Coordinates of C-alpha atoms in Angstrom, one line a residue:
X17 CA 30.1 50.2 45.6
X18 CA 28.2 47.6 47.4
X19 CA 27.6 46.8 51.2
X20 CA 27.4 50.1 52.9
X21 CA 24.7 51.8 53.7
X22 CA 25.8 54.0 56.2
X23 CA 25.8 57.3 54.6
X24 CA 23.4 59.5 52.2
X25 CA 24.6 59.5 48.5
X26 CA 25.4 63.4 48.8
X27 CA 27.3 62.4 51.6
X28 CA 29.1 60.0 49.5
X29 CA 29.8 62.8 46.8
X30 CA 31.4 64.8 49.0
X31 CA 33.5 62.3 50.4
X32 CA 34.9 60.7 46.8
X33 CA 35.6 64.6 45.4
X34 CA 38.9 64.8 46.0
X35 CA 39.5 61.2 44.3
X36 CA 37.4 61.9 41.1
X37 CA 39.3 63.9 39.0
X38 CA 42.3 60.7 39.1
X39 CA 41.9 59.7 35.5
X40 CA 43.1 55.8 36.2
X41 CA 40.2 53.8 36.8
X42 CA 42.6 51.7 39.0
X43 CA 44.6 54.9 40.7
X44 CA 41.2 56.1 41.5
X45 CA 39.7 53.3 43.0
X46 CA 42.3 53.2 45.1
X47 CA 42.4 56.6 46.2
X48 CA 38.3 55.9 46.7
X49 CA 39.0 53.2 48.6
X50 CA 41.6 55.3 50.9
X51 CA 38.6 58.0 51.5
X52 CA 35.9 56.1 52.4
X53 CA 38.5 54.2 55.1
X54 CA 39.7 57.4 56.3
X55 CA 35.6 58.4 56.6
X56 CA 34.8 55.5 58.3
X57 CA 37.9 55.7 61.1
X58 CA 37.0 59.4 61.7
X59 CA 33.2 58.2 62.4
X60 CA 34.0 55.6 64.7
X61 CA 33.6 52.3 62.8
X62 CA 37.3 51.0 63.3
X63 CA 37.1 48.0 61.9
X64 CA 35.2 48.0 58.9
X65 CA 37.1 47.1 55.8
X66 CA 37.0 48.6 52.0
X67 CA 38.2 46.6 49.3
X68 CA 39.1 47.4 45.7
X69 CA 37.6 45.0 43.4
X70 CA 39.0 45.7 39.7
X71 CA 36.9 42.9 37.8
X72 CA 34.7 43.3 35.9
X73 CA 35.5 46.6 34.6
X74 CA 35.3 49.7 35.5
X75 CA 35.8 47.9 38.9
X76 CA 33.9 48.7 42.3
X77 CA 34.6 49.0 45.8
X78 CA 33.3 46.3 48.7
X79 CA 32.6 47.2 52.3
X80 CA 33.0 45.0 55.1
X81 CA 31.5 46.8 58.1
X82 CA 32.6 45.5 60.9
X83 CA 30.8 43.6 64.0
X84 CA 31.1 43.1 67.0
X85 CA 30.8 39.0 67.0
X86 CA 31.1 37.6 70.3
X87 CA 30.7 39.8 74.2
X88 CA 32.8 38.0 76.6
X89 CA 31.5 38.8 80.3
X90 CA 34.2 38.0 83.2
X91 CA 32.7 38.7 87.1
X92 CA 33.3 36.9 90.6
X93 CA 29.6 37.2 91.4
X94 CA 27.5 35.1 89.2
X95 CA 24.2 37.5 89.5
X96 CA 26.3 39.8 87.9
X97 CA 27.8 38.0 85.1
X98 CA 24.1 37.3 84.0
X99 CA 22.8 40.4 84.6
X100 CA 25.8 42.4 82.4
X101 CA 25.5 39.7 79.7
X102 CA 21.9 40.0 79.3
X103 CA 22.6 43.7 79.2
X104 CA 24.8 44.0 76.8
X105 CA 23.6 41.2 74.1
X106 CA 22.1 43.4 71.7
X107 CA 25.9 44.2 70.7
X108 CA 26.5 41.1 69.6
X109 CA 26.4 41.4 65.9
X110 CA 26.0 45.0 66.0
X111 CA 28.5 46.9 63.8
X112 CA 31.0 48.1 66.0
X113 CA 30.9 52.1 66.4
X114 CA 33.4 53.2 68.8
X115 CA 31.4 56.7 70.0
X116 CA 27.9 53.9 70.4
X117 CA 30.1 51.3 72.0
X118 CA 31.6 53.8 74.8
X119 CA 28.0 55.7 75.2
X120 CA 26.6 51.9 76.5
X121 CA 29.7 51.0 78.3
X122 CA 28.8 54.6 79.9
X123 CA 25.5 53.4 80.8
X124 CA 26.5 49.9 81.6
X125 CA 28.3 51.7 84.5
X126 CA 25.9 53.1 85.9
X127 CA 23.5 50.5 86.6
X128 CA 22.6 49.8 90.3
X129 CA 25.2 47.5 91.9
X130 CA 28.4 47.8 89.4
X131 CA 30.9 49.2 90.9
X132 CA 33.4 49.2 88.1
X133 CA 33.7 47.7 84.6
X134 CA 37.1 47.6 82.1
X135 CA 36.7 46.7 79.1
X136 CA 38.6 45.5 75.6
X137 CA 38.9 44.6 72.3
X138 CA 40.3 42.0 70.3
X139 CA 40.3 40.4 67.1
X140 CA 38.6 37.0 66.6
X141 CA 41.1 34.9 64.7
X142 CA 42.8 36.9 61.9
X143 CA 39.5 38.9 60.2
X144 CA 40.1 42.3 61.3
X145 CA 36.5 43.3 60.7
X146 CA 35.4 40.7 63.6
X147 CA 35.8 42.3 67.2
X148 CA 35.8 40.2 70.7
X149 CA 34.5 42.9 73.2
X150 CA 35.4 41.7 76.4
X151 CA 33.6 43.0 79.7
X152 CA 35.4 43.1 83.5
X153 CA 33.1 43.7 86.1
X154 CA 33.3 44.1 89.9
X155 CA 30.3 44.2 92.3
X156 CA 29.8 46.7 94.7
X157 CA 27.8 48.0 97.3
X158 CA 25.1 50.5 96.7
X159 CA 24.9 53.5 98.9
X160 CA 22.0 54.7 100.7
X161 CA 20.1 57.5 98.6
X162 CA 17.8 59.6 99.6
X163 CA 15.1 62.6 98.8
X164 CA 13.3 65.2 100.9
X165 CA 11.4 67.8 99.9
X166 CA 9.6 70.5 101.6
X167 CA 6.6 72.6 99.4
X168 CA 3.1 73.9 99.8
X169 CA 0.9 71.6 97.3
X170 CA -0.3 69.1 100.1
X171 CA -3.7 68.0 100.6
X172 CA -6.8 70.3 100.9
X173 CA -8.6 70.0 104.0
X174 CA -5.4 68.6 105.8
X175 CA -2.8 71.4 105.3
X176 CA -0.9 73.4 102.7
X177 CA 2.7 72.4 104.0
X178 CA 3.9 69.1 102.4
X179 CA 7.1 67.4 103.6
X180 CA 8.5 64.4 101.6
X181 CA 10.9 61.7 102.9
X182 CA 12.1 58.9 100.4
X183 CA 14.8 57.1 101.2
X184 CA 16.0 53.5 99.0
X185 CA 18.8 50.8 99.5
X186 CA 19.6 48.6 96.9
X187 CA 21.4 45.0 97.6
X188 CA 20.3 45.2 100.8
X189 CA 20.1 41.2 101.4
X190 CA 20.7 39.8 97.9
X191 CA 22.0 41.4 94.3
X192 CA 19.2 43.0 92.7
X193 CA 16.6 43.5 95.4
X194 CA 15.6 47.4 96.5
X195 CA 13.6 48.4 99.6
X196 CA 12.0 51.6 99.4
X197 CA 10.4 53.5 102.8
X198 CA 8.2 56.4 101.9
X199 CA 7.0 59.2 104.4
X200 CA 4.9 62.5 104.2
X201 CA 3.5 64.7 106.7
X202 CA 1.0 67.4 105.8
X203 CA 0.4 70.3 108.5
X204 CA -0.9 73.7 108.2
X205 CA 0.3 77.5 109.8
X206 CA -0.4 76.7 113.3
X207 CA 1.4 74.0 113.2
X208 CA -0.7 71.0 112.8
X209 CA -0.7 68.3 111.6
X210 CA -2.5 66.9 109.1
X211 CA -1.6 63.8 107.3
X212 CA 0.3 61.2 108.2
X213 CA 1.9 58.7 105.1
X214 CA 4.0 55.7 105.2
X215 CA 4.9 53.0 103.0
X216 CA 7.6 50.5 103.0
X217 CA 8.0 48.2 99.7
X218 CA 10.5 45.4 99.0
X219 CA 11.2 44.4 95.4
X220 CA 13.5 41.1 95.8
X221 CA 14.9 39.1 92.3
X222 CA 13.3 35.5 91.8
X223 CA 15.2 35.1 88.6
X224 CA 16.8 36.9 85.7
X225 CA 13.6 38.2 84.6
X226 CA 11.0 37.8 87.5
X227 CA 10.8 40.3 90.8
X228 CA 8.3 40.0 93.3
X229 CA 7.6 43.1 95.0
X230 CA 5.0 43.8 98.1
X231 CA 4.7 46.8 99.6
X232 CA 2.7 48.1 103.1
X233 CA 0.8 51.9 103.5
X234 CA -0.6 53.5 106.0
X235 CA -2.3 56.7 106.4
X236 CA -4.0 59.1 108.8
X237 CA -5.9 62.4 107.9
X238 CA -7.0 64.8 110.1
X239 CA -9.5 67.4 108.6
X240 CA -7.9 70.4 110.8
X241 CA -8.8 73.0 108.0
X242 CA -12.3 72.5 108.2
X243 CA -14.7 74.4 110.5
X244 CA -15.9 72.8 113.9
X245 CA -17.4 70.2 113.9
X246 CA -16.2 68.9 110.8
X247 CA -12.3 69.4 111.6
X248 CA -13.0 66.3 114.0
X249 CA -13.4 64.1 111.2
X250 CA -10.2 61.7 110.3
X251 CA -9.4 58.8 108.2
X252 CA -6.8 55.7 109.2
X253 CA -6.1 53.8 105.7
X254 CA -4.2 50.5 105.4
X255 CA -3.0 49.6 101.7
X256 CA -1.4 46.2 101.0
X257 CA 0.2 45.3 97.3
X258 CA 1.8 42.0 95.8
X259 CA 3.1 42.2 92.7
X260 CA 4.6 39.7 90.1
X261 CA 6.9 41.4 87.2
X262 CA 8.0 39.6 84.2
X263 CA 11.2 41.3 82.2
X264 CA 10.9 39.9 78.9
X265 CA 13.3 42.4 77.3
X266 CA 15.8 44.4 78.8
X267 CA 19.0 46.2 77.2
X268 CA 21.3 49.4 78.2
X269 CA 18.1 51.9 76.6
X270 CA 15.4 50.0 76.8
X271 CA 13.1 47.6 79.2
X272 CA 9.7 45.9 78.7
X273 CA 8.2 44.1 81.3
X274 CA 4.4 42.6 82.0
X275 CA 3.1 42.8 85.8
X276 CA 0.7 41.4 87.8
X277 CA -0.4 43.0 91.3
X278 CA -3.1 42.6 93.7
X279 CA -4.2 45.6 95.9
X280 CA -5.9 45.2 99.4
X281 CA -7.4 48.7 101.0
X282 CA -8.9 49.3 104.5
X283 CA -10.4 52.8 105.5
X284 CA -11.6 53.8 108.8
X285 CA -13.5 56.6 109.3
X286 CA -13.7 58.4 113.3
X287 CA -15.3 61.6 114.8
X288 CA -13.4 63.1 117.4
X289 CA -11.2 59.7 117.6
X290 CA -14.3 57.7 117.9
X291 CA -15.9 55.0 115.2
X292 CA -19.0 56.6 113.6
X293 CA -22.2 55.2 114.6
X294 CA -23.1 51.7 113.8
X295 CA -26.6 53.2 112.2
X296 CA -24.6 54.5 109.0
X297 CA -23.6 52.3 106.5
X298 CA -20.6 50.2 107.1
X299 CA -19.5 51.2 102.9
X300 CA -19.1 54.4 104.5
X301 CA -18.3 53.6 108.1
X302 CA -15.1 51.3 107.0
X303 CA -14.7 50.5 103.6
X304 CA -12.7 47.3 102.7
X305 CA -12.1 46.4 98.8
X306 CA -9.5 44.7 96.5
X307 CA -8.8 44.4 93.2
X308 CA -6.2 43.5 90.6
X309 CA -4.0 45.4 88.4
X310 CA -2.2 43.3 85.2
X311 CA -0.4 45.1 82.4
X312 CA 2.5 46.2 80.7
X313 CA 5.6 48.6 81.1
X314 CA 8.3 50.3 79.3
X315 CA 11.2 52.4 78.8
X316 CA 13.3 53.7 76.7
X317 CA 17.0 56.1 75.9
X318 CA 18.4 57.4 72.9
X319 CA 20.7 60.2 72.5
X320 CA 18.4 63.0 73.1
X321 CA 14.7 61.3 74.2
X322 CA 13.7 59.3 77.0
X323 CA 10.0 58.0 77.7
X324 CA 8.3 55.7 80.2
X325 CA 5.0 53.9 80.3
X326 CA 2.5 51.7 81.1
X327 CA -0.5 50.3 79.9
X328 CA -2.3 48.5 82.6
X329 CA -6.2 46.9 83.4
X330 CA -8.0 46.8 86.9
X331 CA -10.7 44.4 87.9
X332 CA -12.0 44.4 91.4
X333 CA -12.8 41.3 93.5
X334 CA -15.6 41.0 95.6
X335 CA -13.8 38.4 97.5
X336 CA -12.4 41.1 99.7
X337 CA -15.5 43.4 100.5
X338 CA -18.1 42.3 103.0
X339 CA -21.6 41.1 102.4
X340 CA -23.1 44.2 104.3
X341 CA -20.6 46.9 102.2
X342 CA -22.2 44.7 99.0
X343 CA -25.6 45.0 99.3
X344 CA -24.9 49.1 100.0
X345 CA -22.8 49.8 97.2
X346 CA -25.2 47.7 94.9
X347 CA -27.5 50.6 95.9
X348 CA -25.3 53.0 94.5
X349 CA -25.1 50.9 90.9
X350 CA -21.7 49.4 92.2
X351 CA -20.4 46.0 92.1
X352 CA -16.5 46.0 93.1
X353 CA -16.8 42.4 91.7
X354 CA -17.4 43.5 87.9
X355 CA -15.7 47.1 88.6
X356 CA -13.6 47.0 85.7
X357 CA -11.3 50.0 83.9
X358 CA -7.9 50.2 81.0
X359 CA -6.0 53.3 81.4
X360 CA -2.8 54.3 80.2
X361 CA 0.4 56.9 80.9
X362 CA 3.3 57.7 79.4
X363 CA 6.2 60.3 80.4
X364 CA 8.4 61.8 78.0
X365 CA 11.6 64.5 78.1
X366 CA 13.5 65.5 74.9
X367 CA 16.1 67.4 74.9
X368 CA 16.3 69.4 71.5
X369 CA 19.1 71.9 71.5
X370 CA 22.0 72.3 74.2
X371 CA 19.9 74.0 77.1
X372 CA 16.6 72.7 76.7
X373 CA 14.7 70.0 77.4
X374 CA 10.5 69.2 76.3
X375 CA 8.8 67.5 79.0
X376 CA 5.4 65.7 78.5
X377 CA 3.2 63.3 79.9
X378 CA -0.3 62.1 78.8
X379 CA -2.9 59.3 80.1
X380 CA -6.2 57.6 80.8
X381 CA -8.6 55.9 82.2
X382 CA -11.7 54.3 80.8
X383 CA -13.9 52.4 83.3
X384 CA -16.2 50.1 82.0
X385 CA -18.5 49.6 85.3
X386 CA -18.6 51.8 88.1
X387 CA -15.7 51.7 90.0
X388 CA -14.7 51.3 93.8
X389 CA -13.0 54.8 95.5
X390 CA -9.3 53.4 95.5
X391 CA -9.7 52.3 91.2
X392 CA -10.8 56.1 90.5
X393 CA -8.9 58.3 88.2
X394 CA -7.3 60.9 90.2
X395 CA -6.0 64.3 89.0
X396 CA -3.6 66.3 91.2
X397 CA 0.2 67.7 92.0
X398 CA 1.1 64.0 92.4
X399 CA 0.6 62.8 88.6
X400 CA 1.8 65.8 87.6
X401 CA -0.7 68.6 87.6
X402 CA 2.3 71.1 89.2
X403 CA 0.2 73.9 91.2
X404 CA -2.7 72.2 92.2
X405 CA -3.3 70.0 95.6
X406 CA -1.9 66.7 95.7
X407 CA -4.6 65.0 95.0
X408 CA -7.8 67.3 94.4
X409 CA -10.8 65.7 91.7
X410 CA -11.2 61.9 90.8
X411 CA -13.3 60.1 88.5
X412 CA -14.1 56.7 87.6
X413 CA -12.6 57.6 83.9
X414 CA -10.1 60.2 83.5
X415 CA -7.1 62.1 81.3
X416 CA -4.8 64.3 81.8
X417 CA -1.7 65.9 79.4
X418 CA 1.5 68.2 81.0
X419 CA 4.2 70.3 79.0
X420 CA 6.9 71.8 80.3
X421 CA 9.8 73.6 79.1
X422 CA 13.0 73.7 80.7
X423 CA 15.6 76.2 80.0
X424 CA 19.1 76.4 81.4
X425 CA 20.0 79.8 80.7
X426 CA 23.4 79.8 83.1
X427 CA 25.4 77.2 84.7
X428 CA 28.7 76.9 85.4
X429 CA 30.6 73.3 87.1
X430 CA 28.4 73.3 90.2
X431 CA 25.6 75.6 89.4
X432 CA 22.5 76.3 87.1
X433 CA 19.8 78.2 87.1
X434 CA 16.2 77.1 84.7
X435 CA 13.4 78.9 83.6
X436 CA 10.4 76.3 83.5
X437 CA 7.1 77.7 81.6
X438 CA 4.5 75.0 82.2
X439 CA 0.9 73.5 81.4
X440 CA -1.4 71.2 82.3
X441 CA -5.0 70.0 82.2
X442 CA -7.1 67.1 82.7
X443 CA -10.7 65.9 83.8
X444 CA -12.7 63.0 85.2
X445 CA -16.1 61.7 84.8
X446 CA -18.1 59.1 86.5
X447 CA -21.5 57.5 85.7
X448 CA -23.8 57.3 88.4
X449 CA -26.7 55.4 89.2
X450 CA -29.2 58.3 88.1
X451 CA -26.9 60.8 86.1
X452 CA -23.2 61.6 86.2
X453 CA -20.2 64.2 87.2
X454 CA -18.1 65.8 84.9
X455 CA -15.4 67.7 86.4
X456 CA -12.2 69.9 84.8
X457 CA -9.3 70.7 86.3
X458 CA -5.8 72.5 85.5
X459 CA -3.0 74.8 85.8
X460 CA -0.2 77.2 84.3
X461 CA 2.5 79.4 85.3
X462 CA 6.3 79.7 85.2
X463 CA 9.0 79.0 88.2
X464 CA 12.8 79.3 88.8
X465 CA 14.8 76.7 89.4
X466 CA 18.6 76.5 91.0
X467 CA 20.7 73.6 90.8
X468 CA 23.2 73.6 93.6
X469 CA 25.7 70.6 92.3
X470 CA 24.2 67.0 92.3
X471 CA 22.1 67.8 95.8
X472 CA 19.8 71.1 96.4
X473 CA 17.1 72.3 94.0
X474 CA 15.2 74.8 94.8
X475 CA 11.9 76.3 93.1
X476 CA 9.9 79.4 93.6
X477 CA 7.5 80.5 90.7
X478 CA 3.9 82.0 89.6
X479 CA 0.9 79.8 89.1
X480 CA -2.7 80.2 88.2
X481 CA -5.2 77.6 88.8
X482 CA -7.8 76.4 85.8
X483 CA -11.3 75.4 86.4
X484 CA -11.1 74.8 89.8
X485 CA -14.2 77.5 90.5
X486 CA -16.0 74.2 91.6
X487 CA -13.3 72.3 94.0
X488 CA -11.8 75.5 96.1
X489 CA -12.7 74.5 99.3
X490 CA -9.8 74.7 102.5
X491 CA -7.2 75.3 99.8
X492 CA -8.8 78.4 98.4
X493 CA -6.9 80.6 101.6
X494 CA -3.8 78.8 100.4
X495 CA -0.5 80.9 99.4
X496 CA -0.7 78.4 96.1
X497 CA -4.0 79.0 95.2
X498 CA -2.8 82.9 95.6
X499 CA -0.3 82.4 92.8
X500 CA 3.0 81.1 94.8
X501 CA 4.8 77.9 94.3
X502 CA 8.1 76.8 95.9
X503 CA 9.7 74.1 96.6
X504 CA 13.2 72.9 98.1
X505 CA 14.7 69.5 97.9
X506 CA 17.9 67.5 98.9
X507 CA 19.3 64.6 97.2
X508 CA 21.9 62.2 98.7

């Protein structure tokens, strides 16, 4: 036999027995021939051909698998014609599986801004092992979607309650563009309120394979868990980002892209909703730095695994700091002109058996000169530390790894209920001027989860801090750091 290689030679045994014991060398080609076509029908590759070839003796049987040799792509808007057919050009020349080719049309529908697709195929000419897939597509509009949240890992100092507002619109002035708006509130018992977040960022399509995005943040935190006087201190943050992306490959289940982005921070520092004194240094008073951020992304689907990533390098500019802050951070052994740092993350979810599902993330940073407060390595809720504070140690250099386990032991069409065991663990360091700071941090525990249809989750579960003997502070009297975790959330 010659030109398949699709199946294991014990696969192949078991799918000739019932033709070997024909003692014709021709009658049992032929009945060969007629098992490995039925084979290949059952498993989806419809127009692959075997042929019976009876010279030179004993004979031998040739497979033709067959391909999918041309994607035809018909659309009224011409954004989407591109965007489908760049999409879907890995299949030409691909061997044409019919359970492979209806898993990407699945996926094909539902990417952002398709509204519906239908779909054929033909022959090309009068080989029957060459396939014309053609593609109809319609445009439509994308609906308004939207998260909040409501759960007690907010930020130490400014209040155990954490409420989370995301709400994003795609095709909101052209095909392909997305605004995001982003907004948090932290507050404590009383209720106060803490922190104050908001961002807005708008990604819009130059081309094909170029986005710009920028994106505006602003923060306030009030210190309202600290003791008098202290609880008058409060921060006002500004954040500005530009960011160039470059898509040079992009299919149904997988993406690779190289960006470029420039970060602009502003912090201002009050007591009692005054500036601090002009006598402390203006580094401290109202910081003001910048720096760059270039590197690569990517992402990936197969049947069971999933993974995201990015590998990225940030160099400060001193363009953007002040003389004055300069010469005080140069005191301190920092430059934000040669602050320099690689790091790296990746996110992972497998899902090995029906019910369960491996989640796993791990990263880094390495910084090769000291590094400006808005570069640092931070460890926290918010990169996945579940249990902790949002945001609780940071480092110049960094890692962190997270497991979890999720089981979905009952579930019925609009319900489910999950056991989630998890893990996690990470540290920072940072070289100072005359020594340096080590710090460990992490956490473990187990939570409940229940899936209300495509809309409410809710999560209550046990936790136990790691390591943190040496960051407790405000957070210490929280019901998290007592062992309790929930959360509720609402999708639209």
């Amino acid at each position: 036999m010659r030109g398949l290689k699709r199946y294991s030679s014990a696969e192949l045994t078991k799918i000739f027995q019932p033709c070997l014991a024909i003692s014709d060398p021709a009658e049992r080609l032929k009945a060969c021939a007629a098992s490995l076509t039925a084979r290949l029908v059952a498993d989806g590759y419809v127009n692959s051909r075997v042929f019976v070839e009876t010279s030179p003796a004993p004979g031998r049987l040739e497979v033709v698998e067959g391909q999918i040799v041309e994607v035809r792509v018909n659309a009224k808007n011409a954004w989407l014609s591109r965007r489908v057919s760049r999409l879907l050009r890995p299949l030409q020349g691909a061997v044409l599986n019919l359970g492979e080719l209806e898993r990407q049309l699945r996926l094909l529908q539902r990417q952002a801004g398709i509204q519906s697709i239908r779909s054929n195929l033909s022959r090309l000419g009068s080989d029957p092992s060459q396939a014309v897939l053609t593609v109809n597509a319609e445009l439509g509009s994308q609906p308004l979607q939207g998260d909040l949240s409501l759960r007690n890992d907010g930020s130490s100092g400014s209040g155990e309650g954490r409420a989370v507002a995301t709400l994003l619109k795609g095709g909101l002035a052209a095909p392909g563009d997305i605004l995001l708006l982003y907004g948090e509130l932290n507050f404590n018992n009383d209720p106060s309120l803490g922190t104050l977040i908001s961002s807005t960022s708008y990604t819009y399509p130059l081309s094909d394979q170029f986005n710009l995005t920028g994106s505006f943040g602003y923060s306030r935190r009030n210190l309202i868990e600290l003791p008098a006087p202290a609880n008058e201190f409060s921060t006002r943050q500004f954040q500005g980002l530009g960011q160039l992306e470059w898509v040079f490959k992009e299919s149904l289940t997988q993406r690779w892209a190289a960006f470029a982005g420039l970060s602009i921070n502003r912090s201002d520092t009050y007591l009692a909703g005054k500036a601090l004194p002009s006598f402390l240094p203006e580094s401290v008073r109202s910081p003001r730095t910048g720096f760059l951020r270039v590197g690569l992304s990517g992402s990936g689907l197969s049947q069971s695994v999933g993974w995201s990533g990015n590998a990225y390098l940030l160099q400060g500019i001193g363009a953007f700091t002040p003389a004055t802050q300069i010469s005080e951070l140069s005191q301190g052994g920092i430059s934000p002109g040669q602050a320099t740092a690689l790091g790296a993350l990746i996110s992972a979810a497998w899902g090995f058996a029906p019910n369960w599902q491996l989640n796993l993330r791990g990263g880094g940073q390495v910084a090769y000169n000291p590094l400006t407060s808005s570069m640092q390595f931070t460890l926290g809720s918010d990169v996945g530390l579940r249990g902790l504070p949002g945001q609780l140690i940071s480092g110049d250099s960094g890692w962190l790894g997270t497991a979890e386990l999720v089981w979905t032991f009952w579930e019925n069409q609009q319900q489910a209920l999950q056991l989630v065991p998890f893990f996690g663990y990470g540290g920072v360091y940072t070289q100072l001027k005359h020594g340096s700071l080590i710090d460990y941090v992490g956490s473990t525990g187990i939570l409940a989860r229940w899936l209300v249809g495509d809309d409410w989750t809710l999560e209550a579960g046990w936790v136990d801090q790691l390591d943190t003997g040496t960051n407790l502070g405000p957070w210490a009297d929280w019901t998290l750091s007592k062992g309790f975790y929930g959360k509720v959330q609402y999708r639209f």
